[in-house]
Amino acid sequence: MAPIAYLECTKCGAHLPADHPQTVCSKDGGILYVRYNLAHLKQNFKRQALQTGPATMWRYAEVLPDVVPVSLGEGFTPLLPSREFPGVYVKDEGLNPTGSFKARGMSAAVSMAKAYGLKKLAAPSAGNAGSALAAYAAAAGLEAHIFMPRDVPLANRVECATYGARVTLVDGLISDCARMVAERHDKEGWFDVSSLREPFRVEGKKTMGYEVAEQLNWTMPQGIIYPTGGGVGLIGMWKAFEEMEALGWIRPERPKMICVQSSGCAPIVKAWDEGKSSSEFCPDASTLAAGLRVPRAYGDYLILDILKKSHGLALSVTDAEIMNGLRHWGRVEGLFAAPEGAASLVAYRKLRARGVFTPEDKVVLFNTGSGLKYLEVIDGEKDRPQTPASRQIGGIIGPY
Ligand SMILES: [Zn+2]
């Protein structure tokens, strides 16, 4: 495993030590990236050696922190060739522990938290991040304190309780939950593992980029379509591509990174369309894809920069299109996707129609979770969960 060389601020470039828990840059609030001695690794490790590794994200231990993993078998999910579109693949993250891609980030963050000797972890969550934190904290023997809106999907609430987490249901939005964690973490002795407020969830999520490369025999697709709430996976994958290029594992080529959001909450799309380098808080955020209901991503400046550098773009799709896409995937591919994941199918069709992708292009669509986590939404028997009125607390809302 790789010793951490230092943590680097993505805004000012400051170097911070990783010998104790860090959050964000104290000067400018910049997100911290974990840096390793890749030149040394390039000399001493070849990608062929990965083949003997475990079928989990920890097969990439050489580019992950030097820590005893708290693992439930996360990662190395299948890259399924589409039955409908030759050259298109679905990266099915629904097969992770706790049924979503959040397992990767939490496996890394909780492993580090345990190594640092932290005892109590806290996070606000719109659903799947809470489930993942609860599971990994249980596996690590740590306390998890999770704040979720009262209308969170039932599966997430039941899961968190089953994993023994301390769950607080909040009459409000994710932004209200985030505020409660922020106000109380010092007094309660909680470490805040909200994504991008500590450096290691990105490290877990970046393994999606390593897997796409390995599963495509160390080539890059022409495009990656990523349902973007907080965008940690998109940020992580781009970091992975940079690392792999530095290691000589891939050629200096990159997929177009495509961010898809719901039209009910599309702050990145708005910023992209306006040519801005950061986004604005989206008021009255509303979509049935709970994971896309992030009014402002803390990593917005990184996401927008990656879209630009990769010659990608951001686009929105409606909830009705998402639900049609979800049912279509079920019938045609045998895939029971999360609504967020189905948004990538809708985006792909639109981009094909616009000529952004041709039938010859290899494109990876991310299904971020299992449809089993959203039964009440998909079944449609229950009314769509009511979105409580936003209290407009302002501030930047992290990705959950
Ligand atoms: Zn900084």
Short mmCIF file of C-alpha atoms and ligand atoms in Angstrom, two decimals:
data_model
loop_
_atom_site.label_atom_id
_atom_site.label_comp_id
_atom_site.label_asym_id
_atom_site.label_seq_id
_atom_site.Cartn_x
_atom_site.Cartn_y
_atom_site.Cartn_z
CA MET A 1 0.00 0.00 0.00
CA ALA A 2 1.08 3.55 -0.64
CA PRO A 3 2.24 5.79 2.19
CA ILE A 4 0.55 9.18 1.88
CA ALA A 5 3.12 11.79 0.83
CA TYR A 6 0.94 14.76 1.80
CA LEU A 7 -2.51 16.27 1.39
CA GLU A 8 -2.80 19.03 -1.20
CA CYS A 9 -5.32 21.86 -1.30
CA THR A 10 -7.14 21.96 -4.65
CA LYS A 11 -7.45 25.74 -4.39
CA CYS A 12 -4.15 27.15 -3.10
CA GLY A 13 -1.89 24.12 -3.48
CA ALA A 14 -0.87 24.13 0.19
CA HIS A 15 0.57 20.88 1.51
CA LEU A 16 -0.80 19.47 4.76
CA PRO A 17 0.36 16.43 6.71
CA ALA A 18 -1.86 13.35 6.91
CA ASP A 19 -0.60 12.21 10.33
CA HIS A 20 -3.79 13.43 11.99
CA PRO A 21 -7.38 13.87 10.75
CA GLN A 22 -7.79 16.78 8.36
CA THR A 23 -10.95 18.32 6.99
CA VAL A 24 -10.54 21.08 4.37
CA CYS A 25 -7.85 23.74 3.81
CA SER A 26 -7.90 26.12 6.77
CA LYS A 27 -7.02 29.08 4.54
CA ASP A 28 -9.62 28.85 1.81
CA GLY A 29 -11.86 25.85 2.51
CA GLY A 30 -10.39 24.03 -0.49
CA ILE A 31 -10.94 20.31 -0.86
CA LEU A 32 -7.86 18.28 0.00
CA TYR A 33 -6.47 15.61 -2.35
CA VAL A 34 -4.36 12.72 -1.10
CA ARG A 35 -0.98 12.63 -2.85
CA TYR A 36 1.36 9.68 -3.12
CA ASN A 37 4.87 9.22 -4.47
CA LEU A 38 3.71 8.03 -7.89
CA ALA A 39 7.19 8.24 -9.43
CA HIS A 40 8.41 5.71 -6.87
CA LEU A 41 5.39 3.50 -7.48
CA LYS A 42 5.90 3.67 -11.24
CA GLN A 43 9.36 2.19 -10.79
CA ASN A 44 8.32 -0.51 -8.36
CA PHE A 45 4.85 -1.66 -9.33
CA LYS A 46 3.33 -2.81 -12.60
CA ARG A 47 -0.35 -2.88 -13.30
CA GLN A 48 -0.17 -6.58 -14.26
CA ALA A 49 0.33 -7.34 -10.55
CA LEU A 50 -3.22 -6.17 -9.90
CA GLN A 51 -4.58 -9.39 -11.40
CA THR A 52 -3.86 -11.31 -8.21
CA GLY A 53 -5.62 -8.76 -6.01
CA PRO A 54 -9.00 -9.19 -4.34
CA ALA A 55 -12.19 -8.60 -6.35
CA THR A 56 -12.91 -5.45 -4.36
CA MET A 57 -11.82 -1.83 -4.67
CA TRP A 58 -8.88 -2.71 -2.39
CA ARG A 59 -7.24 -4.48 -5.34
CA TYR A 60 -5.96 -0.92 -6.02
CA ALA A 61 -4.38 -0.76 -2.57
CA GLU A 62 -1.13 0.44 -4.16
CA VAL A 63 -2.84 3.75 -4.89
CA LEU A 64 -4.92 3.91 -1.71
CA PRO A 65 -3.85 4.98 1.78
CA ASP A 66 -1.69 2.62 3.76
CA VAL A 67 -4.40 1.45 6.15
CA VAL A 68 -6.09 -1.72 7.34
CA PRO A 69 -9.25 -1.73 5.21
CA VAL A 70 -12.68 -1.83 6.77
CA SER A 71 -14.20 -3.81 3.94
CA LEU A 72 -17.57 -5.38 3.22
CA GLY A 73 -16.60 -6.43 -0.29
CA GLU A 74 -17.14 -3.07 -2.03
CA GLY A 75 -16.14 -2.30 -5.58
CA PHE A 76 -15.04 -4.29 -8.62
CA THR A 77 -18.63 -4.11 -9.83
CA PRO A 78 -19.50 -5.44 -13.28
CA LEU A 79 -19.17 -3.36 -16.43
CA LEU A 80 -22.14 -4.72 -18.34
CA PRO A 81 -22.26 -4.45 -22.14
CA SER A 82 -25.60 -2.93 -23.17
CA ARG A 83 -27.99 -5.22 -25.03
CA GLU A 84 -29.44 -2.21 -26.81
CA PHE A 85 -26.45 -0.09 -27.75
CA PRO A 86 -23.24 -1.80 -28.93
CA GLY A 87 -20.23 -0.05 -27.42
CA VAL A 88 -22.19 1.17 -24.43
CA TYR A 89 -21.49 -0.25 -20.98
CA VAL A 90 -23.33 0.08 -17.70
CA LYS A 91 -21.15 0.23 -14.62
CA ASP A 92 -23.54 -1.32 -12.14
CA GLU A 93 -22.83 0.15 -8.74
CA GLY A 94 -26.07 -1.24 -7.36
CA LEU A 95 -24.17 -4.44 -6.56
CA ASN A 96 -22.09 -2.79 -3.86
CA PRO A 97 -22.67 -3.45 -0.14
CA THR A 98 -25.60 -1.24 0.97
CA GLY A 99 -26.70 -1.16 -2.67
CA SER A 100 -24.93 1.94 -3.90
CA PHE A 101 -21.62 3.51 -4.92
CA LYS A 102 -21.48 5.27 -1.53
CA ALA A 103 -19.92 2.09 -0.12
CA ARG A 104 -16.59 2.88 -1.78
CA GLY A 105 -16.13 6.29 -0.23
CA MET A 106 -17.29 5.17 3.18
CA SER A 107 -15.03 2.11 3.16
CA ALA A 108 -12.03 4.40 2.63
CA ALA A 109 -13.17 7.16 5.01
CA VAL A 110 -14.13 4.80 7.85
CA SER A 111 -10.90 2.80 7.43
CA MET A 112 -8.92 6.01 7.90
CA ALA A 113 -11.13 7.23 10.76
CA LYS A 114 -10.50 3.96 12.61
CA ALA A 115 -6.77 4.22 11.96
CA TYR A 116 -6.75 7.77 13.34
CA GLY A 117 -8.46 6.51 16.50
CA LEU A 118 -11.68 8.43 15.93
CA LYS A 119 -14.66 6.97 17.77
CA LYS A 120 -17.72 8.91 16.62
CA LEU A 121 -18.55 9.76 13.02
CA ALA A 122 -21.37 11.98 11.80
CA ALA A 123 -22.90 12.90 8.48
CA PRO A 124 -26.04 14.37 7.00
CA SER A 125 -27.53 12.20 4.29
CA ALA A 126 -30.31 12.18 1.72
CA GLY A 127 -30.22 8.42 1.91
CA ASN A 128 -27.51 6.15 0.53
CA ALA A 129 -24.53 7.84 2.15
CA GLY A 130 -26.23 7.35 5.51
CA SER A 131 -26.74 3.65 4.87
CA ALA A 132 -23.13 3.22 3.84
CA LEU A 133 -21.74 5.16 6.80
CA ALA A 134 -23.93 3.17 9.18
CA ALA A 135 -22.75 -0.16 7.77
CA TYR A 136 -19.03 0.64 7.70
CA ALA A 137 -19.11 2.25 11.14
CA ALA A 138 -20.75 -0.92 12.47
CA ALA A 139 -18.09 -3.06 10.81
CA ALA A 140 -15.39 -0.84 12.34
CA GLY A 141 -16.93 -0.76 15.80
CA LEU A 142 -17.44 3.01 15.66
CA GLU A 143 -20.47 5.16 16.43
CA ALA A 144 -22.39 6.65 13.50
CA HIS A 145 -24.61 9.70 13.95
CA ILE A 146 -26.76 10.28 10.89
CA PHE A 147 -29.09 13.17 10.17
CA MET A 148 -31.65 12.52 7.47
CA PRO A 149 -34.75 14.36 6.25
CA ARG A 150 -37.91 12.76 7.61
CA ASP A 151 -39.00 11.91 4.02
CA VAL A 152 -35.84 9.89 3.28
CA PRO A 153 -36.50 6.63 1.35
CA LEU A 154 -37.74 3.94 3.72
CA ALA A 155 -34.92 1.52 2.85
CA ASN A 156 -32.28 3.97 4.04
CA ARG A 157 -34.02 4.62 7.33
CA VAL A 158 -34.55 0.93 8.08
CA GLU A 159 -30.98 0.10 7.09
CA CYS A 160 -29.42 2.74 9.32
CA ALA A 161 -31.46 1.55 12.29
CA THR A 162 -30.52 -2.08 11.59
CA TYR A 163 -26.83 -1.20 11.48
CA GLY A 164 -27.20 0.36 14.91
CA ALA A 165 -26.60 3.96 13.86
CA ARG A 166 -27.98 6.90 15.86
CA VAL A 167 -30.47 8.36 13.42
CA THR A 168 -32.03 11.79 13.76
CA LEU A 169 -34.94 12.47 11.41
CA VAL A 170 -35.16 16.14 10.61
CA ASP A 171 -38.19 18.13 9.50
CA GLY A 172 -36.39 19.83 6.67
CA LEU A 173 -34.01 19.38 3.79
CA ILE A 174 -30.54 17.94 3.62
CA SER A 175 -29.28 21.48 4.12
CA ASP A 176 -30.93 21.57 7.55
CA CYS A 177 -29.33 18.23 8.41
CA ALA A 178 -25.92 19.55 7.36
CA ARG A 179 -26.35 22.59 9.58
CA MET A 180 -27.21 20.41 12.58
CA VAL A 181 -24.09 18.30 12.13
CA ALA A 182 -21.94 21.42 11.70
CA GLU A 183 -23.37 23.03 14.84
CA ARG A 184 -22.95 19.99 17.03
CA HIS A 185 -19.83 18.12 15.93
CA ASP A 186 -17.37 19.99 18.14
CA LYS A 187 -19.48 19.72 21.27
CA GLU A 188 -20.32 16.06 20.72
CA GLY A 189 -16.85 15.00 19.62
CA TRP A 190 -18.06 13.82 16.22
CA PHE A 191 -15.84 13.72 13.16
CA ASP A 192 -17.76 15.02 10.16
CA VAL A 193 -17.45 12.60 7.23
CA SER A 194 -19.62 14.65 4.89
CA SER A 195 -18.13 14.04 1.47
CA LEU A 196 -15.34 16.37 0.39
CA ARG A 197 -15.10 17.69 3.97
CA GLU A 198 -12.45 15.04 4.52
CA PRO A 199 -10.02 13.69 1.91
CA PHE A 200 -10.74 9.97 1.85
CA ARG A 201 -14.19 9.50 0.37
CA VAL A 202 -12.73 10.74 -2.92
CA GLU A 203 -10.03 8.09 -2.61
CA GLY A 204 -12.65 5.37 -2.35
CA LYS A 205 -14.70 6.75 -5.20
CA LYS A 206 -11.71 7.13 -7.50
CA THR A 207 -11.49 3.34 -7.72
CA MET A 208 -14.42 3.52 -10.16
CA GLY A 209 -11.98 5.15 -12.59
CA TYR A 210 -9.37 2.43 -12.06
CA GLU A 211 -12.00 -0.24 -12.60
CA VAL A 212 -13.34 1.26 -15.83
CA ALA A 213 -9.77 1.35 -17.17
CA GLU A 214 -8.92 -2.19 -16.07
CA GLN A 215 -12.23 -3.61 -17.29
CA LEU A 216 -11.70 -1.97 -20.70
CA ASN A 217 -8.21 -3.47 -20.86
CA TRP A 218 -6.48 -0.19 -19.94
CA THR A 219 -8.13 1.91 -22.59
CA MET A 220 -10.38 4.88 -22.07
CA PRO A 221 -13.95 5.10 -23.33
CA GLN A 222 -14.94 8.14 -25.38
CA GLY A 223 -17.42 9.21 -22.74
CA ILE A 224 -18.49 8.65 -19.14
CA ILE A 225 -21.98 9.73 -18.13
CA TYR A 226 -22.26 10.36 -14.42
CA PRO A 227 -25.40 11.28 -12.46
CA THR A 228 -24.16 14.21 -10.42
CA GLY A 229 -25.40 15.22 -7.00
CA GLY A 230 -22.21 16.03 -5.12
CA GLY A 231 -20.05 14.76 -7.97
CA VAL A 232 -17.51 12.97 -5.77
CA GLY A 233 -17.26 10.05 -8.18
CA LEU A 234 -16.66 12.31 -11.16
CA ILE A 235 -13.97 14.16 -9.22
CA GLY A 236 -12.48 10.89 -8.02
CA MET A 237 -12.40 9.30 -11.47
CA TRP A 238 -10.60 12.29 -12.96
CA LYS A 239 -8.03 12.04 -10.16
CA ALA A 240 -7.67 8.34 -10.98
CA PHE A 241 -7.05 9.09 -14.66
CA GLU A 242 -4.32 11.59 -13.75
CA GLU A 243 -2.70 9.06 -11.44
CA MET A 244 -2.89 6.27 -14.00
CA GLU A 245 -1.28 8.47 -16.63
CA ALA A 246 1.51 9.39 -14.20
CA LEU A 247 1.99 5.68 -13.52
CA GLY A 248 2.13 4.87 -17.24
CA TRP A 249 -0.94 2.65 -16.97
CA ILE A 250 -2.97 4.54 -19.60
CA ARG A 251 -2.15 6.77 -22.52
CA PRO A 252 -2.76 10.51 -22.17
CA GLU A 253 -6.32 10.22 -23.40
CA ARG A 254 -9.49 11.08 -21.55
CA PRO A 255 -13.18 10.38 -21.90
CA LYS A 256 -15.59 13.27 -22.25
CA MET A 257 -16.97 13.60 -18.72
CA ILE A 258 -20.71 14.16 -18.84
CA CYS A 259 -22.60 15.42 -15.80
CA VAL A 260 -26.34 14.66 -15.78
CA GLN A 261 -28.69 16.24 -13.27
CA SER A 262 -32.46 16.41 -12.78
CA SER A 263 -34.18 19.50 -14.12
CA GLY A 264 -35.65 19.94 -10.62
CA CYS A 265 -32.16 20.46 -9.22
CA ALA A 266 -29.51 21.30 -11.81
CA PRO A 267 -27.08 23.85 -10.35
CA ILE A 268 -24.07 22.45 -12.22
CA VAL A 269 -25.94 22.51 -15.55
CA LYS A 270 -26.94 26.13 -14.95
CA ALA A 271 -23.38 27.13 -14.11
CA TRP A 272 -22.05 25.21 -17.14
CA ASP A 273 -24.53 26.84 -19.49
CA GLU A 274 -23.59 30.26 -18.11
CA GLY A 275 -19.87 29.54 -18.44
CA LYS A 276 -19.25 29.98 -14.71
CA SER A 277 -16.54 28.31 -12.64
CA SER A 278 -18.75 27.76 -9.58
CA SER A 279 -22.46 27.15 -9.05
CA GLU A 280 -25.24 28.92 -7.18
CA PHE A 281 -27.47 27.43 -4.48
CA CYS A 282 -30.51 25.92 -6.21
CA PRO A 283 -33.63 27.05 -4.34
CA ASP A 284 -36.61 24.70 -4.03
CA ALA A 285 -34.59 21.70 -5.17
CA SER A 286 -37.01 18.92 -6.03
CA THR A 287 -36.60 15.56 -7.77
CA LEU A 288 -37.59 11.98 -7.10
CA ALA A 289 -33.96 11.03 -7.64
CA ALA A 290 -33.01 11.71 -4.01
CA GLY A 291 -29.29 11.50 -4.69
CA LEU A 292 -29.52 14.34 -7.21
CA ARG A 293 -31.23 16.66 -4.74
CA VAL A 294 -28.05 18.51 -3.86
CA PRO A 295 -28.71 22.26 -4.10
CA ARG A 296 -25.04 23.10 -4.25
CA ALA A 297 -22.09 20.75 -4.41
CA TYR A 298 -19.08 21.64 -2.29
CA GLY A 299 -16.85 20.44 -5.12
CA ASP A 300 -18.64 22.47 -7.82
CA TYR A 301 -15.44 24.25 -8.88
CA LEU A 302 -13.69 20.92 -9.44
CA ILE A 303 -16.62 19.40 -11.35
CA LEU A 304 -16.91 22.39 -13.71
CA ASP A 305 -13.16 22.39 -14.30
CA ILE A 306 -13.19 18.67 -15.16
CA LEU A 307 -16.09 19.09 -17.61
CA LYS A 308 -14.09 21.80 -19.36
CA LYS A 309 -10.76 19.94 -19.42
CA SER A 310 -12.38 16.75 -20.70
CA HIS A 311 -14.39 18.52 -23.43
CA GLY A 312 -17.47 17.18 -21.70
CA LEU A 313 -20.66 18.94 -20.76
CA ALA A 314 -23.56 19.08 -18.31
CA LEU A 315 -27.19 18.45 -19.15
CA SER A 316 -30.45 17.96 -17.32
CA VAL A 317 -33.27 15.46 -17.77
CA THR A 318 -36.77 15.51 -16.30
CA ASP A 319 -38.12 13.18 -13.64
CA ALA A 320 -40.61 11.79 -16.16
CA GLU A 321 -37.77 10.95 -18.56
CA ILE A 322 -35.86 9.34 -15.69
CA MET A 323 -38.78 7.07 -14.77
CA ASN A 324 -39.31 6.08 -18.41
CA GLY A 325 -35.61 5.33 -18.72
CA LEU A 326 -35.68 3.27 -15.54
CA ARG A 327 -38.51 1.08 -16.79
CA HIS A 328 -36.89 0.78 -20.21
CA TRP A 329 -33.63 -0.45 -18.66
CA GLY A 330 -35.59 -2.95 -16.62
CA ARG A 331 -37.31 -4.40 -19.68
CA VAL A 332 -34.44 -4.24 -22.15
CA GLU A 333 -31.34 -4.82 -20.04
CA GLY A 334 -32.69 -6.75 -17.05
CA LEU A 335 -31.32 -4.00 -14.84
CA PHE A 336 -33.21 -2.59 -11.86
CA ALA A 337 -31.56 0.79 -11.60
CA ALA A 338 -31.77 3.66 -9.18
CA PRO A 339 -33.53 6.72 -10.65
CA GLU A 340 -30.18 8.54 -10.59
CA GLY A 341 -28.66 5.79 -12.72
CA ALA A 342 -31.50 5.83 -15.20
CA ALA A 343 -30.74 9.52 -15.77
CA SER A 344 -27.53 8.45 -17.54
CA LEU A 345 -29.48 6.42 -20.08
CA VAL A 346 -31.70 9.40 -20.85
CA ALA A 347 -28.62 11.60 -21.16
CA TYR A 348 -26.94 9.12 -23.51
CA ARG A 349 -29.95 9.08 -25.83
CA LYS A 350 -30.03 12.88 -25.93
CA LEU A 351 -26.32 13.10 -26.65
CA ARG A 352 -26.61 10.54 -29.44
CA ALA A 353 -29.42 12.60 -30.96
CA ARG A 354 -27.26 15.71 -30.70
CA GLY A 355 -24.30 13.97 -32.31
CA VAL A 356 -22.07 14.37 -29.25
CA PHE A 357 -21.58 10.60 -29.36
CA THR A 358 -21.66 8.40 -32.47
CA PRO A 359 -22.70 4.72 -32.57
CA GLU A 360 -19.00 3.86 -32.74
CA ASP A 361 -18.12 5.60 -29.49
CA LYS A 362 -17.51 3.57 -26.38
CA VAL A 363 -19.50 5.16 -23.57
CA VAL A 364 -19.83 4.12 -19.90
CA LEU A 365 -23.09 4.90 -18.13
CA PHE A 366 -23.06 4.85 -14.34
CA ASN A 367 -25.89 3.21 -12.48
CA THR A 368 -25.12 4.53 -9.02
CA GLY A 369 -27.41 2.26 -7.01
CA SER A 370 -30.02 -0.46 -6.88
CA GLY A 371 -33.65 0.21 -7.63
CA LEU A 372 -34.43 -1.87 -4.55
CA LYS A 373 -33.58 1.19 -2.46
CA TYR A 374 -36.41 3.18 -4.10
CA LEU A 375 -39.35 0.80 -4.14
CA GLU A 376 -41.90 3.37 -3.00
CA VAL A 377 -40.76 5.86 -5.64
CA ILE A 378 -40.72 3.32 -8.45
CA ASP A 379 -43.90 1.57 -7.51
CA GLY A 380 -45.67 4.91 -7.53
CA GLU A 381 -48.34 3.67 -5.16
CA LYS A 382 -47.36 6.15 -2.56
CA ASP A 383 -47.49 9.83 -3.30
CA ARG A 384 -44.20 11.32 -4.14
CA PRO A 385 -42.51 12.34 -0.87
CA GLN A 386 -43.35 15.90 -0.03
CA THR A 387 -40.40 18.22 -0.13
CA PRO A 388 -40.45 20.38 2.98
CA ALA A 389 -40.16 24.09 2.34
CA SER A 390 -36.56 25.13 2.12
CA ARG A 391 -35.53 27.34 4.96
CA GLN A 392 -32.99 29.04 2.79
CA ILE A 393 -30.23 28.70 5.30
CA GLY A 394 -27.75 29.60 2.61
CA GLY A 395 -24.24 28.30 2.71
CA ILE A 396 -22.82 25.58 0.62
CA ILE A 397 -24.46 22.22 0.80
CA GLY A 398 -22.21 19.27 0.44
CA PRO A 399 -22.86 16.17 -1.61
CA TYR A 400 -24.47 13.36 0.29
ZN ZN B 1 -6.05 26.13 0.29
#
